[in-house]
CSV table of N, CA and C in Angstrom, one decimal:
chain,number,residue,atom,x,y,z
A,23,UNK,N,13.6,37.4,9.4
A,23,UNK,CA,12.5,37.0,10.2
A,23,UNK,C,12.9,35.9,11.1
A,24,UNK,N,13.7,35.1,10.6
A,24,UNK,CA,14.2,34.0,11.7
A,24,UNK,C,15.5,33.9,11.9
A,25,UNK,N,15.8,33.6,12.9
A,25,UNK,CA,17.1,33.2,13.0
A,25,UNK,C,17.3,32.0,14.2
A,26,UNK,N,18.6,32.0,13.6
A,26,UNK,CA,18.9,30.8,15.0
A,26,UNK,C,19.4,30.9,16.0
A,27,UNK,N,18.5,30.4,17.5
A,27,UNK,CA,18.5,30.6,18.9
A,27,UNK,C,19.3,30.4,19.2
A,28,UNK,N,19.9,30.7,19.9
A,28,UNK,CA,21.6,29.2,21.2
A,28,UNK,C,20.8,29.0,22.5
A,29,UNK,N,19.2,29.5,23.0
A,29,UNK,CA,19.0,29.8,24.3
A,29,UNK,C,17.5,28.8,24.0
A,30,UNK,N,17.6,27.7,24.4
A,30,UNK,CA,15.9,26.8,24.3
A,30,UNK,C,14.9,27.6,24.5
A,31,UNK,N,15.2,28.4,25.8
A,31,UNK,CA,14.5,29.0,26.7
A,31,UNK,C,14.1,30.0,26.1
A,32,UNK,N,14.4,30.7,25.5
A,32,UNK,CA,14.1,31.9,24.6
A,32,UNK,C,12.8,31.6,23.4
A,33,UNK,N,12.3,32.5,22.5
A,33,UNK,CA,11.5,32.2,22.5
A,33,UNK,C,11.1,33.4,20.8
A,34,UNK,N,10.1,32.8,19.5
A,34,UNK,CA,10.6,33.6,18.5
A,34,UNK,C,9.6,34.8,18.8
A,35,UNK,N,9.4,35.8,18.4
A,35,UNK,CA,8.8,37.1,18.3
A,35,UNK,C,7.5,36.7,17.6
A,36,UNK,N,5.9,37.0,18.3
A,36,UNK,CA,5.1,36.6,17.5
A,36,UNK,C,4.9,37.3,16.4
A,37,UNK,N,4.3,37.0,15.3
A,37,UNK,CA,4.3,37.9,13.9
A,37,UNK,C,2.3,38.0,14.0
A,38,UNK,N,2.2,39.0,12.8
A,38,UNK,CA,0.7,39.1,13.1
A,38,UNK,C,-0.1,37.9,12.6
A,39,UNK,N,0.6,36.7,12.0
A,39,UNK,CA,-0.3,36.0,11.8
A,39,UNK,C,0.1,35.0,13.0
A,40,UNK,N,0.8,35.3,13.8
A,40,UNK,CA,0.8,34.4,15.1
A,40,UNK,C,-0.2,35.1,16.0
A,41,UNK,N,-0.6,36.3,15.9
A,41,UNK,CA,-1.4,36.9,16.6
A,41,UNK,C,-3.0,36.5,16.3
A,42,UNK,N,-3.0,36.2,14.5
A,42,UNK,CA,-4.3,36.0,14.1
A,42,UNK,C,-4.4,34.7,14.6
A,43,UNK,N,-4.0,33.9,14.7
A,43,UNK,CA,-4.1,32.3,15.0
A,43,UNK,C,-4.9,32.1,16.4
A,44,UNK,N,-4.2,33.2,17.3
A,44,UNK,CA,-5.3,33.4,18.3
A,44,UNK,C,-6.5,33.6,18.9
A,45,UNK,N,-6.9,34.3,17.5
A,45,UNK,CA,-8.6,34.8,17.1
A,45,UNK,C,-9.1,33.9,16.4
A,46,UNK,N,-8.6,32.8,16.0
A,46,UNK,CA,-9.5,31.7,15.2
A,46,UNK,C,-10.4,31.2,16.2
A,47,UNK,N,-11.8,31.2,15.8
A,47,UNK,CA,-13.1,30.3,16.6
A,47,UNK,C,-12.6,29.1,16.9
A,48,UNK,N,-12.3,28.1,16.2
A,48,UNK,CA,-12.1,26.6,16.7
A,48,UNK,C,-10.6,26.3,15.9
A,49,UNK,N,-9.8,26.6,17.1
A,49,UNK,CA,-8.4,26.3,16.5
A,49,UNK,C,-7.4,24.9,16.2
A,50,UNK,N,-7.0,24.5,15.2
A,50,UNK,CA,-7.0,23.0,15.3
A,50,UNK,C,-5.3,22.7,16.0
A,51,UNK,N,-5.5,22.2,17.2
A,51,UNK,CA,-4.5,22.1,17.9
A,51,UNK,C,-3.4,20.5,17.4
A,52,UNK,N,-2.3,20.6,17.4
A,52,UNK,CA,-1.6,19.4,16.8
A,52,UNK,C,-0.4,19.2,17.8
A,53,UNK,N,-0.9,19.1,19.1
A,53,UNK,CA,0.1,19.7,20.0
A,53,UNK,C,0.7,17.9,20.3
A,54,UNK,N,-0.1,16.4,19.9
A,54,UNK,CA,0.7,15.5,20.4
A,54,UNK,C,0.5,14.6,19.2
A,55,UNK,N,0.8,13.4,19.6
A,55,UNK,CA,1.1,12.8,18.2
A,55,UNK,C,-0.1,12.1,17.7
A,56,UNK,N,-1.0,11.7,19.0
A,56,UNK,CA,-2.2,10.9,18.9
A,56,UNK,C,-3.5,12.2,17.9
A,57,UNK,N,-3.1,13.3,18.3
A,57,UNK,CA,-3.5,14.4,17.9
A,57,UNK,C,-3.8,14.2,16.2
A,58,UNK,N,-2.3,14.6,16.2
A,58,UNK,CA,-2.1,14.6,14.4
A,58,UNK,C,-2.7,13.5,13.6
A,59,UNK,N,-2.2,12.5,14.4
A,59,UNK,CA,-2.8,11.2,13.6
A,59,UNK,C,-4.4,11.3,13.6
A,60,UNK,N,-5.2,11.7,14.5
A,60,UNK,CA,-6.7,11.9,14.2
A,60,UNK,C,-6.7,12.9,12.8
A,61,UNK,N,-6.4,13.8,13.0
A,61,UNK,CA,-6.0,15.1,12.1
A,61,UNK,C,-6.1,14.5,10.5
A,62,UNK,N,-4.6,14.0,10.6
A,62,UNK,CA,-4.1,13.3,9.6
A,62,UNK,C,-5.0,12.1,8.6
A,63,UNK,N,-5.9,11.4,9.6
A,63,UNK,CA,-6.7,10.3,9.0
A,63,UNK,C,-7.8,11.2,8.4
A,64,UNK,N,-9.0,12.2,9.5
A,64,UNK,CA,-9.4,12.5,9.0
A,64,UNK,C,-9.5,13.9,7.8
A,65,UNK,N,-8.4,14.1,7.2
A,65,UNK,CA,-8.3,15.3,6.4
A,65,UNK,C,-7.9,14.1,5.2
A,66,UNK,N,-6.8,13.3,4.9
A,66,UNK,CA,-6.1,12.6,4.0
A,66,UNK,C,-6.5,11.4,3.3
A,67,UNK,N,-7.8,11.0,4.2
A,67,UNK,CA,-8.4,10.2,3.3
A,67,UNK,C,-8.6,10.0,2.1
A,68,UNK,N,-9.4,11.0,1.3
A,68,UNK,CA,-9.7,11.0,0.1
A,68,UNK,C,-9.4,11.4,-1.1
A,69,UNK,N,-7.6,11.6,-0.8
A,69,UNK,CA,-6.5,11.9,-1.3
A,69,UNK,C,-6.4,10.9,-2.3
A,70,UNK,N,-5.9,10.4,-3.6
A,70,UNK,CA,-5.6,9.9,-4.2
A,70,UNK,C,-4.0,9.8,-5.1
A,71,UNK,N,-3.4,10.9,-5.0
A,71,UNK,CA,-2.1,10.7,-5.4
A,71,UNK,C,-1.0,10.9,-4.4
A,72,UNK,N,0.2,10.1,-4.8
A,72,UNK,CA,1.4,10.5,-3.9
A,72,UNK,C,1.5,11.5,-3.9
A,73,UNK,N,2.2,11.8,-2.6
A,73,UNK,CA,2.6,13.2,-2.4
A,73,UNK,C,3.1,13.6,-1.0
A,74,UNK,N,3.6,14.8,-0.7
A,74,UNK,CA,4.4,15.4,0.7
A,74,UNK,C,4.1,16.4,0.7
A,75,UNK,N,3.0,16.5,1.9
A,75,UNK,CA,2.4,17.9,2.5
A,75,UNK,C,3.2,18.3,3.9
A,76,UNK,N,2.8,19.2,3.9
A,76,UNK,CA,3.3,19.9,5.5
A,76,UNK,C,2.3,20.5,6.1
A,77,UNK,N,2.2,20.6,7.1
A,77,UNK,CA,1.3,21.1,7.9
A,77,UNK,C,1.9,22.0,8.8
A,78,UNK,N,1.6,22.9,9.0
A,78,UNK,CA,2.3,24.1,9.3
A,78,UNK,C,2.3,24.8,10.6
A,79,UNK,N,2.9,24.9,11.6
A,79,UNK,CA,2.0,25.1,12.8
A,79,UNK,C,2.4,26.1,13.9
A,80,UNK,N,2.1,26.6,14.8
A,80,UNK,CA,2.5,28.0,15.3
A,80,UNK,C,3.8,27.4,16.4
A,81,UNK,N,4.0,28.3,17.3
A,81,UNK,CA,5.2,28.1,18.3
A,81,UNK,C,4.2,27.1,19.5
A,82,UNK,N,2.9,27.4,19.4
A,82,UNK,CA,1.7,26.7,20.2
A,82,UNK,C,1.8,25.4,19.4
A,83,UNK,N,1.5,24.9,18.5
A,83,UNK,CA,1.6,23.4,18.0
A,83,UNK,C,-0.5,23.7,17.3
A,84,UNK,N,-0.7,25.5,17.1
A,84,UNK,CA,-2.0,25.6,16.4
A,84,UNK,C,-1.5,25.4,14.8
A,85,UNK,N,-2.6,24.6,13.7
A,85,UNK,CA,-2.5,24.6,12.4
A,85,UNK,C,-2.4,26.3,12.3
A,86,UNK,N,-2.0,26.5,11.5
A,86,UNK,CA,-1.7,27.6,10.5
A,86,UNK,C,-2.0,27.4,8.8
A,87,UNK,N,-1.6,26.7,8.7
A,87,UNK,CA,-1.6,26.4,7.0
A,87,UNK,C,-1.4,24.4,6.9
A,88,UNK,N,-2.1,24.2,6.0
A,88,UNK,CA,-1.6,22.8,5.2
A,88,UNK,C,-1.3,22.9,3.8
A,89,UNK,N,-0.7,22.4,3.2
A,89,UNK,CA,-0.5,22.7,1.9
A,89,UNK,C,0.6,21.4,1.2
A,90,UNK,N,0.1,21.1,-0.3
A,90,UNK,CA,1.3,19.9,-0.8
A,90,UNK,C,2.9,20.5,-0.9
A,91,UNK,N,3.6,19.8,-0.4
A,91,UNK,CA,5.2,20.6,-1.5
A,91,UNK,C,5.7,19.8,-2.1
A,92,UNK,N,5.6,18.1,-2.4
A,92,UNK,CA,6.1,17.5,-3.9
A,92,UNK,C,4.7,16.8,-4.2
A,93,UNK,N,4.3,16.5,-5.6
A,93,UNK,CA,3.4,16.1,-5.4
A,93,UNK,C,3.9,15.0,-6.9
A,94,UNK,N,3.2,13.7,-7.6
A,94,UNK,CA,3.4,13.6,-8.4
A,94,UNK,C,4.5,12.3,-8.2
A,95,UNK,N,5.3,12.3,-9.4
A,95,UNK,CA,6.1,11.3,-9.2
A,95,UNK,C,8.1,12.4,-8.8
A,96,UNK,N,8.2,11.9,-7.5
A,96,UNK,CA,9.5,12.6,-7.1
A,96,UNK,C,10.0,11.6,-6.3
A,97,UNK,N,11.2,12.5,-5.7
A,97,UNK,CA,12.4,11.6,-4.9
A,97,UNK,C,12.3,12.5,-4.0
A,98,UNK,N,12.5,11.8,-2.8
A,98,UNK,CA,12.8,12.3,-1.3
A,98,UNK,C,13.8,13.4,-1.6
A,99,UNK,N,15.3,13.4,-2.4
A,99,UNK,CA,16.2,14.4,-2.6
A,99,UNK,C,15.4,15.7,-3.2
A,100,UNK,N,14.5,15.6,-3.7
A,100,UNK,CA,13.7,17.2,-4.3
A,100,UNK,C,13.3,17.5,-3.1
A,101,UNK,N,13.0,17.2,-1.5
A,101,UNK,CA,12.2,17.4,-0.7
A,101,UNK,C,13.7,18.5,0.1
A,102,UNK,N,14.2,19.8,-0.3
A,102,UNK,CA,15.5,20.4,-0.2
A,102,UNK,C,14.8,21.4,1.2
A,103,UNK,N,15.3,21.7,2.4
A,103,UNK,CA,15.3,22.4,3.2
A,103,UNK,C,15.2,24.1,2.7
A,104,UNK,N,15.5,24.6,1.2
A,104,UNK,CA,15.0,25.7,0.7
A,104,UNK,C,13.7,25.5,0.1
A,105,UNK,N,13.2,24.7,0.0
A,105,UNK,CA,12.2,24.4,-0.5
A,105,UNK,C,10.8,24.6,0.5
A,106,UNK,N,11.8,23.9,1.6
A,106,UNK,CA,10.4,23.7,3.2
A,106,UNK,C,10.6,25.4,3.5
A,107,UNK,N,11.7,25.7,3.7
A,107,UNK,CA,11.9,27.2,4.6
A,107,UNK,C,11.0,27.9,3.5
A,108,UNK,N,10.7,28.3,2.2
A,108,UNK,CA,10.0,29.2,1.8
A,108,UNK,C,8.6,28.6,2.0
A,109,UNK,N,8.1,27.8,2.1
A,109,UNK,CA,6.8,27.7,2.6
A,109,UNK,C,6.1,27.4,3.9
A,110,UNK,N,7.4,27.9,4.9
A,110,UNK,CA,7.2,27.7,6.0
A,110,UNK,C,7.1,29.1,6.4
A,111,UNK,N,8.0,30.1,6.0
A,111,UNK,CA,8.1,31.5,5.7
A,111,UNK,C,6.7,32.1,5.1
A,112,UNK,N,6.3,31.9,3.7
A,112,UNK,CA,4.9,32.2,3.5
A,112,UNK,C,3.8,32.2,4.8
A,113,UNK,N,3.9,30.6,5.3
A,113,UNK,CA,3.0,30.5,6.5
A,113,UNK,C,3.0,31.3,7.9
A,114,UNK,N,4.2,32.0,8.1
A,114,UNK,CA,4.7,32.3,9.3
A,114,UNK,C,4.8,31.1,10.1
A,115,UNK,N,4.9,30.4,10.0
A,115,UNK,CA,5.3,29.2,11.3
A,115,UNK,C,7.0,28.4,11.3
A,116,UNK,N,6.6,28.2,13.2
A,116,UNK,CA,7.8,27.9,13.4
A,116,UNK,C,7.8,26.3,14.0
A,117,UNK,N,6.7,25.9,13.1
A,117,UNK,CA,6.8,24.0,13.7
A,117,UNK,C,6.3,23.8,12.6
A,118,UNK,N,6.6,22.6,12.2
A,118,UNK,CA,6.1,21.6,11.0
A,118,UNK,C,6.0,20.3,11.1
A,119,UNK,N,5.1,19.5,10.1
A,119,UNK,CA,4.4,17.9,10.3
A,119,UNK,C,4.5,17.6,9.0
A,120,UNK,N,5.6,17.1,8.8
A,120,UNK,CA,5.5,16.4,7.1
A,120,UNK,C,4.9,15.2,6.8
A,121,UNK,N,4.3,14.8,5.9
A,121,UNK,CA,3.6,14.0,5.5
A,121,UNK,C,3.7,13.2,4.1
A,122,UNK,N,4.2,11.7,4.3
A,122,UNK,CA,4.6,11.3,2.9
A,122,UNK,C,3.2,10.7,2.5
A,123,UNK,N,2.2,10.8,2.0
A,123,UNK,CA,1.1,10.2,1.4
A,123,UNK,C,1.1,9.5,0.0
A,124,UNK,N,1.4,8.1,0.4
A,124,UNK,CA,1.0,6.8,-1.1
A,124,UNK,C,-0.2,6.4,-1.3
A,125,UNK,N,-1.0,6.4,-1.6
A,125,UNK,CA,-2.3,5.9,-1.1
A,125,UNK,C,-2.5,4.3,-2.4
A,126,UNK,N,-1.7,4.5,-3.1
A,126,UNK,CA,-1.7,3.2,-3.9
A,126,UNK,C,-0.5,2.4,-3.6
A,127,UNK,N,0.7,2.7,-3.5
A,127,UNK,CA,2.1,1.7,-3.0
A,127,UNK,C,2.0,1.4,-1.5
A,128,UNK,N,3.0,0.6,-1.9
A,128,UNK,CA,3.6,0.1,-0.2
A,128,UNK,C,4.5,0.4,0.4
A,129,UNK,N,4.1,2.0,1.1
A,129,UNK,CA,5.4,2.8,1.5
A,129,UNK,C,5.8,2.1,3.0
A,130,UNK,N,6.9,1.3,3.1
A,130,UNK,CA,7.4,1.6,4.3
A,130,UNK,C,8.8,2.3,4.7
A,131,UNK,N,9.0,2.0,6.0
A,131,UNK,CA,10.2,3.2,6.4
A,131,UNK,C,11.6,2.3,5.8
A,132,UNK,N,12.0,3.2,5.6
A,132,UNK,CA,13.3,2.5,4.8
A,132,UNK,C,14.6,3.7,4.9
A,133,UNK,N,15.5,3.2,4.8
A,133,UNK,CA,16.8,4.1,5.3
A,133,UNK,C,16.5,5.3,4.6
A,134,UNK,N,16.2,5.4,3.6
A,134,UNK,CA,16.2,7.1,2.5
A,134,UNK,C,15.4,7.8,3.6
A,135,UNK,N,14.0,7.2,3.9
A,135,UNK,CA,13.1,8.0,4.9
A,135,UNK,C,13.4,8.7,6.0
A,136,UNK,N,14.2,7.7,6.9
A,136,UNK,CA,15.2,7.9,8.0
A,136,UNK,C,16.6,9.1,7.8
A,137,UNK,N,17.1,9.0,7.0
A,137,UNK,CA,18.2,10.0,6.4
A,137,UNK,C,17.6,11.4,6.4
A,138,UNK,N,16.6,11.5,5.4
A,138,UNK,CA,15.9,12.4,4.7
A,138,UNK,C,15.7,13.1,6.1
A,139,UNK,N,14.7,12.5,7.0
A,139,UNK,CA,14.5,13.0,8.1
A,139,UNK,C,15.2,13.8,8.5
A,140,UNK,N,15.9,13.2,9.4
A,140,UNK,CA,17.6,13.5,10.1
A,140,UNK,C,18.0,14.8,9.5
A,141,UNK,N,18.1,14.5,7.9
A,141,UNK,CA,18.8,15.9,7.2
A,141,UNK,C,17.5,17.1,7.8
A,142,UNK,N,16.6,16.3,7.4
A,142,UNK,CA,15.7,18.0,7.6
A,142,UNK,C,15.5,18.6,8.9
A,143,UNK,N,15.1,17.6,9.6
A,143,UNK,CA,15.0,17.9,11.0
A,143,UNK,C,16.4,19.0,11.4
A,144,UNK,N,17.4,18.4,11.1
A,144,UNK,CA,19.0,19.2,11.7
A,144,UNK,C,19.2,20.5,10.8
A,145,UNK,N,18.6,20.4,9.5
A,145,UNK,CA,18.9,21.9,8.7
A,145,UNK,C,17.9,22.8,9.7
A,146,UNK,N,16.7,22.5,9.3
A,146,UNK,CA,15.6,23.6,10.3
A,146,UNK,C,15.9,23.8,11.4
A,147,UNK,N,16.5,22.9,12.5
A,147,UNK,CA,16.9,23.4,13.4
A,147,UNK,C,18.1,24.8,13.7
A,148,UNK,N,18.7,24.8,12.4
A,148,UNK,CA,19.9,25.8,12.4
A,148,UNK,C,18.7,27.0,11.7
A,149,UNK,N,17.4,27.0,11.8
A,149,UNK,CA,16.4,28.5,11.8
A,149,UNK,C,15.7,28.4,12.9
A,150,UNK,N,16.1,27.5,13.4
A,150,UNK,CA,14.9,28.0,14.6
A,150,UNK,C,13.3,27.1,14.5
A,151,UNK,N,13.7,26.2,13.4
A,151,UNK,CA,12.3,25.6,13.0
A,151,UNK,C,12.4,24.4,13.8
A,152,UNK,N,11.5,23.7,14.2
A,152,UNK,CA,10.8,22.9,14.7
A,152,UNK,C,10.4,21.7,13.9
A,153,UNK,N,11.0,20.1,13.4
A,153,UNK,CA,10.4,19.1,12.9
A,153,UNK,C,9.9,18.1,13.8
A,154,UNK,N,8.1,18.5,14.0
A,154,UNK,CA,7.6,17.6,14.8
A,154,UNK,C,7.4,16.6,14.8
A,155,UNK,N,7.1,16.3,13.3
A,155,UNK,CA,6.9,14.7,12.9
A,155,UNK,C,6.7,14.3,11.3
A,156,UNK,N,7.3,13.3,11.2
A,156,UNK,CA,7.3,12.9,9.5
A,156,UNK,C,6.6,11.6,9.4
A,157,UNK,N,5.4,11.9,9.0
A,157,UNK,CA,4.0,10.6,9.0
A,157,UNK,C,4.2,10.1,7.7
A,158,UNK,N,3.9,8.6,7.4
A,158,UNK,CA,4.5,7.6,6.4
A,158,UNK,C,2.9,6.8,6.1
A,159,UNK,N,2.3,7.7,5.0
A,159,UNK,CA,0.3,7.1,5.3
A,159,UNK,C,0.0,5.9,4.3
A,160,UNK,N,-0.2,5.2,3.6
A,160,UNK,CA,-0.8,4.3,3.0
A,160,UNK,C,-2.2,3.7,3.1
A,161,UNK,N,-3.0,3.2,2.4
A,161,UNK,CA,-3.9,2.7,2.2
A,161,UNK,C,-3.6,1.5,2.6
A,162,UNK,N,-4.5,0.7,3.5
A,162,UNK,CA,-4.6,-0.6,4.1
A,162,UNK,C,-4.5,-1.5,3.3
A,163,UNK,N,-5.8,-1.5,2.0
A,163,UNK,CA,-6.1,-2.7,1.5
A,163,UNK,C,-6.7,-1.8,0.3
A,164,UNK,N,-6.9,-2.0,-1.2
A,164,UNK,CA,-7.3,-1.4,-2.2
A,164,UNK,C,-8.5,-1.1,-2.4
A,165,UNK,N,-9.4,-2.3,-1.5
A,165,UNK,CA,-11.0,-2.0,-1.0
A,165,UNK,C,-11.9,-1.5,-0.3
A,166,UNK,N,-10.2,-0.5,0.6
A,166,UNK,CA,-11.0,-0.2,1.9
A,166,UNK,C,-10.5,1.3,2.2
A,167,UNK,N,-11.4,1.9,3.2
A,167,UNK,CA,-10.8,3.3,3.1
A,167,UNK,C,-9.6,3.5,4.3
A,168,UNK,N,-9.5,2.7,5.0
A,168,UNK,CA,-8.5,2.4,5.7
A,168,UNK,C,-7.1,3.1,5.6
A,169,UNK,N,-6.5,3.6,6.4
A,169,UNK,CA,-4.9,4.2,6.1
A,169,UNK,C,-4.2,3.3,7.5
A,170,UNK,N,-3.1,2.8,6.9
A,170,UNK,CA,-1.4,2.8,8.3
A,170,UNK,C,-1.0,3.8,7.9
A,171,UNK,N,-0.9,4.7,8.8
A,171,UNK,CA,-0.3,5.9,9.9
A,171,UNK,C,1.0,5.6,10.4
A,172,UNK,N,2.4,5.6,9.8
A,172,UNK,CA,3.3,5.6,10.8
A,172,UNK,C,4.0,6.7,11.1
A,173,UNK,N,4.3,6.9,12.9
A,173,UNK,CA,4.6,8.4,12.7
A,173,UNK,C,6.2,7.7,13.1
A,174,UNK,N,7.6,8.5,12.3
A,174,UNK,CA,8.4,8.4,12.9
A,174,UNK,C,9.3,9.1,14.2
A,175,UNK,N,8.6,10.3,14.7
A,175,UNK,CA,8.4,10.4,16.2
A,175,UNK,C,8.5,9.7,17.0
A,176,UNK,N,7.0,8.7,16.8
A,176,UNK,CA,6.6,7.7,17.9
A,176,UNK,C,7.5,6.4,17.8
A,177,UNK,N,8.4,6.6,16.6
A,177,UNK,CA,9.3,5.3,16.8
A,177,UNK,C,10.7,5.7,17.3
A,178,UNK,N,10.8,7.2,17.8
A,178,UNK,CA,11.9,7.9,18.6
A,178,UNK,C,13.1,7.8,16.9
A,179,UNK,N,12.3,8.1,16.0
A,179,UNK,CA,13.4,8.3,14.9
A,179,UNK,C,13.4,9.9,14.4
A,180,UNK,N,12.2,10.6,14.9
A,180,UNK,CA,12.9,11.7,14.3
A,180,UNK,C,12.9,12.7,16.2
């Protein structure tokens, strides 16, 4: 079902759920970064455990699927590019938005984060996948419903 391009310009074959995505009434577009982060605040709020979602999204930058893939107590290293490709495969999509959500710690970016990236971003590339962005969310203050949003995109890191 996928393979890897040599031609930018070229382009993957739509599948029928790239076809269905087009019939959706109100399609949730995730096409820039200011985007996602609206997205992101309002879906993630009332989240309460760590965890790493992906959000799943067409060759258009339309949602397709959201769903957890570590949840609990894990290491960035379980976060394995066989892991993302079968649930990016289930979804039919060919872009993705990872999301590390703490909502109790004090997650900031730190070299694992940065690495991690890098690795994933460069393996999916060798399918044809797309890493649009890896968001780093915490809770502001323990009183408030507040989240920091950092996208590492917008810091030109991934």
């Amino acid at each position: 079902m996928y393979k890897k391009i040599t031609n930018i310009d070229d382009e993957l074959l739509f599948t029928h759920a790239h076809q269905r995505e087009l019939e959706k009434p109100n399609p949730v577009l995730l096409d820039s970064i200011a985007r996602a982060e609206l997205y992101i605040a309002n879906t993630f709020i009332h989240l309460k455990h760590e965890a790493i979602h992906a959000l799943m999204l067409s060759t258009r930058s339309v949602l397709m699927e959201s769903r957890p893939i570590l949840t609990g107590k894990f290491s960035l290293k379980e976060l394995t590019t066989n892991l993302l490709i079968s649930h990016i495969i289930q979804a039919s999509a060919t872009r993705l938005i990872l999301i590390h959500h703490n909502p109790k710690g004090n997650l900031s970016i730190k070299d694992k984060h940065l690495l991690e990236a890098t690795r994933i971003k460069d393996r999916l590339l060798e399918y044809s996948i797309w890493l649009d962005d890896f968001f780093l969310i915490t809770k502001a203050d323990s009183n408030s419903n507040r989240m920091n949003t950092t996208s590492l995109a917008r810091l030109g890191l991934v």
